[in-house]
XYZ file of C-alpha atoms in Angstrom:
584
model
C 0.000 0.000 0.000
C 2.962 2.300 0.478
C 3.295 2.453 -3.315
C 0.006 4.327 -3.660
C 0.145 6.284 -0.411
C 1.481 9.567 -1.829
C -0.388 9.617 -5.167
C -3.644 8.659 -3.444
C -3.174 11.401 -0.835
C -2.421 13.972 -3.571
C -5.494 12.879 -5.562
C -7.829 13.066 -2.555
C -6.451 16.376 -1.284
C -6.668 17.924 -4.757
C -10.255 16.727 -5.027
C -11.195 18.206 -1.650
C -9.592 21.558 -2.427
C -11.303 21.530 -5.824
C -14.621 20.929 -4.047
C -14.122 23.899 -1.734
C -13.594 26.130 -4.753
C -16.934 25.060 -6.190
C -18.885 26.792 -3.424
C -21.212 29.374 -4.942
C -23.275 31.975 -3.139
C -25.408 32.813 -6.163
C -28.953 31.513 -6.327
C -28.671 29.936 -9.760
C -27.500 26.664 -11.301
C -23.930 27.268 -10.102
C -24.987 26.387 -6.550
C -25.316 22.735 -7.642
C -21.635 22.561 -8.455
C -20.542 22.159 -4.833
C -22.965 19.327 -4.175
C -21.839 17.430 -7.292
C -18.190 17.816 -6.380
C -18.796 17.133 -2.671
C -20.608 13.886 -3.455
C -17.737 12.384 -5.435
C -15.181 13.666 -2.895
C -17.134 12.150 -0.001
C -17.251 8.703 -1.574
C -13.617 8.877 -2.621
C -12.481 9.655 0.928
C -14.797 7.093 2.469
C -14.104 4.230 0.083
C -10.671 4.945 -1.401
C -9.031 6.084 1.815
C -10.823 4.476 4.766
C -12.048 1.200 3.255
C -9.445 0.524 0.597
C -6.246 2.134 1.853
C -6.624 2.180 5.619
C -8.730 -0.945 6.291
C -7.577 -2.732 3.113
C -10.982 -4.252 2.449
C -10.771 -6.413 -0.642
C -14.424 -5.784 -1.576
C -13.696 -2.055 -1.829
C -11.230 -2.660 -4.666
C -13.730 -2.297 -7.541
C -15.639 0.712 -6.068
C -12.355 2.487 -5.403
C -11.148 1.744 -8.917
C -14.350 3.112 -10.478
C -14.336 6.239 -8.301
C -10.796 7.032 -9.385
C -11.700 6.423 -13.014
C -14.776 8.664 -12.922
C -13.589 11.384 -10.527
C -12.032 13.775 -13.107
C -15.134 13.494 -15.299
C -17.491 14.296 -12.417
C -15.235 17.169 -11.373
C -15.316 18.418 -14.981
C -19.119 18.470 -14.891
C -18.936 20.315 -11.580
C -16.498 22.809 -13.126
C -18.901 23.497 -16.005
C -21.926 23.843 -13.718
C -20.030 26.296 -11.478
C -19.364 28.527 -14.478
C -22.840 28.127 -15.928
C -24.258 30.653 -13.492
C -24.915 34.317 -14.135
C -21.691 35.508 -12.520
C -18.254 34.844 -13.966
C -15.293 33.685 -11.898
C -11.943 35.549 -11.952
C -9.028 34.199 -13.951
C -6.862 33.335 -10.924
C -9.771 31.374 -9.463
C -10.189 29.411 -12.678
C -6.445 28.838 -12.896
C -6.219 27.298 -9.407
C -9.304 25.178 -10.054
C -7.964 23.886 -13.364
C -4.593 23.038 -11.812
C -6.321 21.008 -9.092
C -8.481 19.230 -11.691
C -5.396 18.468 -13.773
C -3.697 17.065 -10.693
C -6.625 14.698 -10.078
C -6.676 13.689 -13.755
C -2.970 12.833 -13.908
C -1.966 11.649 -10.436
C -4.838 9.143 -10.142
C -3.178 7.141 -12.946
C -0.330 6.259 -10.578
C -2.887 4.746 -8.216
C -4.803 3.010 -11.013
C -1.548 1.567 -12.337
C -1.161 -0.485 -9.170
C -4.882 -1.240 -9.020
C -4.621 -3.259 -12.193
C -5.720 -6.833 -11.514
C -2.265 -8.147 -12.338
C -0.556 -5.795 -9.884
C -3.127 -5.754 -7.079
C -1.243 -8.498 -5.309
C 1.659 -6.133 -4.851
C -0.563 -3.886 -2.711
C -1.643 -6.673 -0.363
C -0.198 -10.213 -0.670
C -3.227 -11.556 1.188
C -5.377 -10.673 -1.835
C -3.538 -13.160 -4.019
C -5.756 -16.010 -5.089
C -4.774 -19.632 -5.251
C -4.268 -19.206 -8.996
C -1.477 -16.812 -9.714
C -2.595 -13.692 -11.528
C -6.311 -14.353 -11.063
C -8.607 -11.311 -11.094
C -9.938 -9.629 -7.967
C -13.141 -8.980 -9.903
C -15.418 -11.949 -9.482
C -17.838 -12.294 -12.389
C -21.216 -13.813 -11.498
C -22.600 -16.827 -13.298
C -25.918 -17.517 -15.005
C -28.400 -14.740 -15.782
C -26.534 -12.279 -13.561
C -23.541 -12.713 -15.850
C -25.531 -11.134 -18.718
C -26.444 -8.135 -16.587
C -22.840 -7.853 -15.430
C -21.571 -7.783 -19.010
C -24.149 -5.147 -20.020
C -23.189 -2.905 -17.120
C -19.523 -3.467 -17.904
C -20.069 -2.418 -21.531
C -22.009 0.683 -20.492
C -19.246 1.566 -18.059
C -16.643 1.234 -20.807
C -18.696 3.319 -23.243
C -19.340 6.144 -20.765
C -15.676 6.314 -19.815
C -14.744 6.297 -23.490
C -17.076 9.221 -24.142
C -15.449 11.321 -21.425
C -11.966 10.328 -22.496
C -12.765 11.252 -26.094
C -14.300 14.524 -24.893
C -11.138 15.521 -23.029
C -9.008 14.326 -25.936
C -11.073 16.428 -28.356
C -10.806 19.502 -26.154
C -7.020 19.422 -25.915
C -5.485 17.227 -28.612
C -7.318 16.097 -31.738
C -10.834 16.287 -33.083
C -12.427 14.605 -36.052
C -14.504 16.989 -38.146
C -17.039 16.203 -40.849
C -17.250 18.803 -43.637
C -20.927 19.913 -43.608
C -21.134 22.098 -46.731
C -19.506 22.839 -50.070
C -17.890 26.100 -49.042
C -14.410 24.554 -49.315
C -14.741 22.863 -52.715
C -12.449 21.644 -54.239
C -10.230 21.226 -51.161
C -13.052 19.421 -49.327
C -16.326 17.885 -50.407
C -19.405 17.351 -48.273
C -18.913 14.505 -45.757
C -15.136 14.539 -46.099
C -13.636 13.690 -42.729
C -10.572 15.494 -41.488
C -8.370 15.482 -38.413
C -8.071 18.795 -36.604
C -4.960 19.345 -34.490
C -5.893 21.494 -31.479
C -2.957 21.441 -29.042
C -0.801 24.088 -30.827
C -3.828 26.439 -30.993
C -3.992 26.759 -27.207
C -7.204 24.896 -26.271
C -8.999 26.118 -23.151
C -11.128 24.515 -20.479
C -14.867 24.982 -21.112
C -16.278 28.384 -20.102
C -12.977 29.903 -19.048
C -9.740 31.293 -20.457
C -7.432 28.831 -18.726
C -5.727 26.279 -20.907
C -2.667 25.554 -22.964
C -0.765 28.462 -24.536
C -1.149 29.068 -28.254
C 2.131 28.243 -30.018
C 0.740 27.979 -33.539
C 1.985 30.558 -36.042
C -0.875 30.796 -38.506
C -0.111 31.629 -42.101
C -2.097 32.391 -45.202
C -3.521 29.205 -46.652
C -3.995 27.352 -43.349
C -7.379 25.642 -43.163
C -8.660 26.266 -39.655
C -11.674 25.314 -37.579
C -12.996 28.221 -35.513
C -15.997 29.460 -33.589
C -18.614 31.128 -35.758
C -18.643 34.846 -34.828
C -22.029 35.297 -36.524
C -23.613 33.786 -33.414
C -23.807 35.399 -30.014
C -20.947 34.532 -27.679
C -22.275 35.908 -24.423
C -22.147 33.851 -21.258
C -25.605 32.334 -21.680
C -24.920 31.258 -25.267
C -21.543 29.766 -24.367
C -23.068 27.739 -21.540
C -25.691 26.387 -23.917
C -23.020 25.478 -26.467
C -20.834 23.617 -23.961
C -23.765 21.747 -22.404
C -25.132 20.776 -25.823
C -21.722 19.427 -26.841
C -21.515 17.358 -23.676
C -25.026 15.956 -24.202
C -24.207 15.299 -27.859
C -21.235 13.177 -26.795
C -23.031 11.375 -23.982
C -25.969 10.548 -26.282
C -23.565 9.128 -28.867
C -24.405 11.878 -31.399
C -28.186 11.317 -31.206
C -29.156 14.540 -29.373
C -27.928 17.906 -30.663
C -29.172 20.890 -28.666
C -26.764 23.361 -30.255
C -29.463 25.323 -32.108
C -30.067 28.993 -32.844
C -33.080 31.165 -31.963
C -35.079 29.588 -34.805
C -34.369 26.055 -33.640
C -31.961 25.296 -36.502
C -28.667 23.499 -35.921
C -25.898 26.074 -35.633
C -23.158 26.208 -38.242
C -20.624 26.285 -35.452
C -17.722 25.687 -35.636
C -16.749 26.685 -39.183
C -13.948 25.401 -41.396
C -12.411 28.047 -43.681
C -9.065 29.115 -45.039
C -6.981 31.982 -43.645
C -6.777 34.616 -46.384
C -5.903 37.768 -44.430
C -3.151 38.260 -41.857
C -2.499 40.762 -39.058
C -1.206 44.069 -40.389
C -3.011 43.754 -43.739
C -5.829 45.677 -45.357
C -7.767 43.723 -47.975
C -10.018 44.349 -50.947
C -11.485 41.951 -53.504
C -12.610 42.807 -57.038
C -13.749 40.385 -59.752
C -12.850 37.449 -57.531
C -9.244 38.598 -57.069
C -7.971 39.358 -53.556
C -5.585 42.275 -52.997
C -3.758 43.352 -49.855
C -1.549 46.133 -48.593
C 0.384 46.839 -45.417
C 1.806 49.857 -43.655
C 4.988 49.349 -45.698
C 3.206 49.912 -49.017
C 0.231 52.086 -49.886
C -0.481 50.097 -53.057
C -2.852 47.143 -53.101
C -1.129 44.107 -54.579
C -2.642 40.872 -55.805
C -2.482 37.977 -53.315
C -1.158 35.255 -55.597
C -1.488 32.467 -53.039
C -5.229 33.105 -52.662
C -5.658 32.470 -56.382
C -4.308 28.953 -55.929
C -7.187 28.034 -53.614
C -10.124 30.244 -54.603
C -12.605 28.819 -57.093
C -15.366 30.699 -58.890
C -15.940 28.482 -61.915
C -16.543 24.945 -60.703
C -17.302 23.852 -64.257
C -13.552 23.587 -64.829
C -12.931 21.170 -61.957
C -11.418 17.777 -62.770
C -14.088 15.199 -63.558
C -13.358 13.039 -60.494
C -13.823 16.029 -58.150
C -16.787 17.467 -60.046
C -18.713 14.198 -59.666
C -18.692 14.706 -55.897
C -19.981 18.300 -56.047
C -23.689 18.570 -55.300
C -24.226 22.182 -56.461
C -22.526 24.112 -59.254
C -23.509 27.725 -58.371
C -22.939 29.093 -61.881
C -23.237 27.290 -65.173
C -20.553 28.008 -67.751
C -23.064 30.191 -69.601
C -23.783 32.293 -66.528
C -20.101 32.502 -65.684
C -19.445 33.890 -69.151
C -22.310 36.368 -68.701
C -20.689 37.549 -65.479
C -17.331 38.039 -67.186
C -19.054 39.962 -69.975
C -20.545 42.463 -67.503
C -17.167 42.899 -65.805
C -15.472 43.551 -69.133
C -18.138 46.089 -70.100
C -17.770 47.795 -66.719
C -13.982 47.950 -66.929
C -14.132 49.411 -70.455
C -16.757 51.979 -69.536
C -15.880 55.524 -70.651
C -17.116 57.675 -67.778
C -16.977 60.916 -69.750
C -19.091 59.349 -72.498
C -21.585 58.141 -69.896
C -21.845 61.655 -68.446
C -22.493 63.074 -71.912
C -25.156 60.473 -72.730
C -26.909 60.858 -69.365
C -27.157 64.606 -69.925
C -28.380 64.013 -73.500
C -31.103 61.632 -72.321
C -32.320 64.193 -69.763
C -32.257 66.898 -72.434
C -34.337 64.848 -74.861
C -36.915 63.895 -72.236
C -37.064 67.537 -71.099
C -37.944 68.488 -74.694
C -40.684 65.858 -74.845
C -41.946 66.907 -71.391
C -42.178 70.546 -72.538
C -44.181 69.558 -75.614
C -46.569 67.573 -73.428
C -47.069 70.416 -70.919
C -47.830 72.891 -73.719
C -50.994 70.946 -74.419
C -51.776 69.346 -71.054
C -51.856 70.187 -67.363
C -49.027 69.182 -65.078
C -49.939 65.688 -63.821
C -47.850 65.912 -60.653
C -45.427 63.280 -59.423
C -44.513 61.925 -55.965
C -40.815 61.061 -56.190
C -40.643 60.143 -52.480
C -42.231 56.793 -53.251
C -39.564 55.816 -55.790
C -37.198 53.115 -54.580
C -33.637 53.229 -55.907
C -33.364 49.468 -55.510
C -32.309 48.382 -58.994
C -34.909 45.659 -59.424
C -37.674 47.999 -58.265
C -36.565 50.704 -60.693
C -36.922 48.462 -63.720
C -40.142 46.861 -62.458
C -41.735 50.316 -62.063
C -40.273 51.802 -65.234
C -43.707 52.227 -66.872
C -45.025 54.316 -63.978
C -41.802 56.345 -63.747
C -41.788 56.953 -67.506
C -45.312 58.390 -67.335
C -44.363 60.550 -64.347
C -41.287 62.132 -65.938
C -43.160 62.680 -69.216
C -46.297 64.282 -67.759
C -44.991 66.359 -64.825
C -42.378 68.973 -63.935
C -41.691 67.225 -60.630
C -41.023 63.924 -62.363
C -38.618 65.545 -64.836
C -36.781 67.299 -61.990
C -36.334 63.991 -60.120
C -35.138 62.233 -63.270
C -32.642 64.994 -64.022
C -31.191 64.741 -60.513
C -31.146 60.935 -60.716
C -29.266 60.865 -64.012
C -26.854 63.791 -63.660
C -26.276 64.740 -59.987
C -23.061 62.692 -59.924
C -21.495 64.558 -62.871
C -20.523 67.808 -61.115
C -18.323 65.947 -58.592
C -17.033 63.383 -61.083
C -13.395 64.506 -61.114
C -13.173 64.798 -57.335
C -14.817 61.400 -56.887
C -12.404 59.681 -59.277
C -9.412 61.155 -57.459
C -10.825 60.075 -54.095
C -11.324 56.526 -55.401
C -7.906 56.320 -57.033
C -6.630 53.750 -54.532
C -9.886 51.893 -53.939
C -10.491 49.212 -56.562
C -13.825 48.181 -55.071
C -15.196 51.733 -55.003
C -14.070 52.251 -58.602
C -15.754 49.093 -59.888
C -19.026 49.755 -58.043
C -19.025 53.377 -59.199
C -18.852 52.162 -62.788
C -21.456 49.479 -62.132
C -23.830 52.110 -60.769
C -23.374 54.146 -63.992
C -24.071 51.056 -66.113
C -27.377 50.509 -64.330
C -28.304 54.199 -64.565
C -27.432 54.435 -68.233
C -29.484 51.328 -69.044
C -32.397 52.652 -66.999
C -32.163 56.088 -68.657
C -32.109 54.573 -72.131
C -35.124 52.432 -71.236
C -37.120 55.404 -69.959
C -36.263 57.433 -73.034
C -37.658 54.715 -75.291
C -40.820 54.485 -73.211
C -41.298 58.259 -73.148
C -40.892 58.267 -76.943
C -43.667 55.682 -77.126
C -45.921 57.852 -74.976
C -45.136 60.959 -77.020
C -46.168 59.053 -80.146
C -49.485 58.143 -78.554
C -48.636 54.483 -78.058
C -49.566 52.329 -75.100
C -46.682 51.056 -72.962
C -48.229 47.604 -72.987
C -47.070 47.436 -76.630
C -43.431 47.659 -75.529
C -43.160 43.856 -75.776
C -42.989 44.384 -79.531
C -40.350 47.107 -79.342
C -36.961 45.578 -80.141
C -34.957 48.390 -78.497
C -36.926 48.138 -75.264
C -36.631 44.351 -75.175
C -32.866 44.528 -75.714
C -32.576 47.080 -72.915
C -34.600 44.820 -70.634
C -32.215 41.965 -71.442
C -29.321 44.196 -70.449
C -31.188 45.095 -67.253
C -31.587 41.372 -66.568
C -27.854 40.851 -67.005
C -27.099 43.681 -64.598
C -29.597 42.314 -62.072
C -27.947 38.895 -62.378
C -24.523 40.409 -61.775
C -25.662 42.384 -58.744
C -26.910 39.145 -57.210
C -23.403 37.735 -57.711
C -21.598 40.828 -56.480
C -21.120 39.895 -52.819
C -19.577 36.583 -53.824
C -17.360 38.287 -56.366
C -16.093 41.344 -54.492
C -15.441 42.829 -51.053
C -14.956 46.466 -49.999
C -11.720 47.646 -48.438
C -11.434 45.846 -45.112
C -10.892 46.965 -42.461
C -12.473 50.168 -43.703
C -10.281 53.259 -43.714
C -10.719 55.844 -40.984
C -12.901 58.914 -41.519
C -9.877 60.938 -42.598
C -8.992 58.287 -45.193
C -6.044 56.666 -43.426
C -5.682 52.887 -43.833
C -6.744 50.609 -40.981
C -5.207 47.153 -40.738
C -6.232 43.779 -39.313
C -5.142 43.888 -35.644
C -2.486 41.706 -34.104
C -3.637 38.141 -33.347
C -6.602 38.478 -35.724
C -7.218 36.798 -39.067
C -9.607 36.945 -42.008
C -11.108 33.727 -43.369
C -12.908 32.789 -46.562
C -14.122 29.580 -48.136
C -12.469 28.314 -51.303
C -15.782 28.011 -53.166
C -16.419 31.736 -53.394
C -19.950 31.460 -54.820
C -21.129 29.008 -52.191
C -19.551 30.212 -48.967
C -21.068 32.274 -46.193
C -17.796 33.265 -44.606
C -16.213 36.240 -42.895
C -17.217 38.489 -45.787
C -20.893 38.099 -45.007
C -23.576 38.386 -42.372
C -26.636 36.117 -42.247
C -29.015 39.010 -42.963
C -29.528 41.070 -46.117
C -29.995 44.820 -46.299
C -30.443 47.366 -49.068
C -27.100 48.986 -49.798
C -26.096 51.805 -52.180
C -23.602 50.811 -54.844
C -21.550 53.974 -54.327
C -21.331 56.851 -51.895
C -20.195 59.172 -54.692
C -23.681 59.521 -56.131
C -26.518 60.984 -53.999
C -28.959 59.044 -56.184
C -26.965 55.814 -56.255
C -28.732 52.652 -57.306
C -28.994 50.116 -54.466
C -28.936 46.325 -54.261
C -29.561 43.674 -51.609
C -26.343 42.865 -49.795
C -25.163 40.730 -46.910
C -21.663 42.183 -47.030
C -20.342 42.683 -43.495
C -16.678 41.600 -43.333
C -15.119 40.840 -39.979
C -11.911 39.320 -38.691
C -11.564 36.591 -36.074
C -9.357 36.730 -32.998
C -7.054 33.726 -32.770
C -8.524 32.803 -29.386
C -11.582 31.598 -31.305
C -9.506 29.339 -33.577
C -9.936 25.788 -32.317
C -7.352 24.067 -34.458
C -5.840 23.422 -37.868
C -6.847 20.682 -40.271
C -3.867 18.614 -41.300
C -5.092 15.222 -42.535
C -8.069 13.902 -44.516
C -8.823 10.298 -43.616
C -12.069 9.861 -45.569
C -12.818 9.075 -48.334
C -9.964 6.632 -48.573
C -9.093 7.401 -52.188
C -8.469 11.071 -51.266
C -6.826 10.537 -47.894
C -3.637 12.398 -47.168
C -1.981 15.400 -45.557
C -3.657 18.740 -46.316
C -1.185 20.962 -48.108
C -1.074 24.730 -47.649
C 0.835 25.599 -50.824
């Protein structure tokens, strides 16, 4: 017994001190923590010390063994419950508690080593059976043997669950790819190994854990907490408890749901594309970055090796495993066509044509008002949302043709940007995203202006706008409007504004130290750190007071490294694609 005297004393004392630290004076769930911890400590002292160690009762061997095996898991539950209350505990308090728990977890193995059936005789020679090496655990016979085996299997499974849980918290975790955001690197249901130890894993609901020694670099595929969800104390408690229940129920019960009852997309697996000290922008699917050392945005070549926009070009063996191709080759070509037209747009020519369109409609409006009364026009009801503009083009055409107010609104809409054109272009000189959206806004306006001019011409000729389906010019303009609408729906997957945004005085702002920016490889099928989960109407450009708007979920954000859980380094399923995950 002398062999286990010190480790047993350390284990019991650590457990008792741990229990004292679980005392809570708050009238919430945390008050249960002490009773959970006290219960296991009481039985450990009573059975492991008095019955097993002091009195050396042979029948206490199995209960003592099981108490030592389960003690760190019960203490872990107690730890979680203590921190599930409304009030947080200070860091030093958590640190001491974690050290005591770690002591119980590790030191008990020295006791369990000698409590192995083959070594139990070394603790007390009197326990040796007539047959050398026979077990101290006597298995019943008959029907009781079946029950014994069932209980034994349950015991093994429960212990395995807790062991796997602790292993997943601190060492490795297996992760199943849930979506196609990382095609072609990963397909749905690919299984990867996530290494967590270098990322500094922490105990649940506290900041105490291993230090982070991982030096993340661009291209690393990481698993991290989803910042789109709330991370307040209540939400974190729910997440930890749901994970524990998920493990204990052998993956049959998942309570990690959002406010709508849907399973949370948490954690996420994405690729690091932006590093501390960088400012990013993305245009036409190409990522650019700059740092304090250079004011010029430069193309991030490494990102181009991973990012995919046209999945039609994937190798046949990979493409067969892709469930959704976001854009057909035809639509991809349509997108490139719009981008080429935008890039080749002559802004001075657009300004001239916009003014000419207003001038022609003003002439037609004057002719109408010479013979008719002013019809009046309520411009406050006009939405600048691009789809709404084209859908209501008949009504707007009538308004600008038959009223002074309508013509005034149309003139402002088409030409108010012209007077500040030179200043705007200078201000945007180092902002690729602002430049491209400025041009895109002009493309939509010019198409809309041309369409209204054709419809006003119809009205001036006494035709009904319902006959516009037979007008080739109008139908071609509507096709162009459809192309522009299509592109605007692709825009948030194709581009990203300067991020972090510059300060109010125009000075660059960079991703802070210890923070990273992540995106999926499949840029048209990835809700990543570029986006929020909610859409809002957003103006295409701030350099036009009458800018056309579109529906956007653009809301880029970076992620602090403390929320990175680990790095993927090996795919083990499917077998034909198994192997180490390469960064470059």
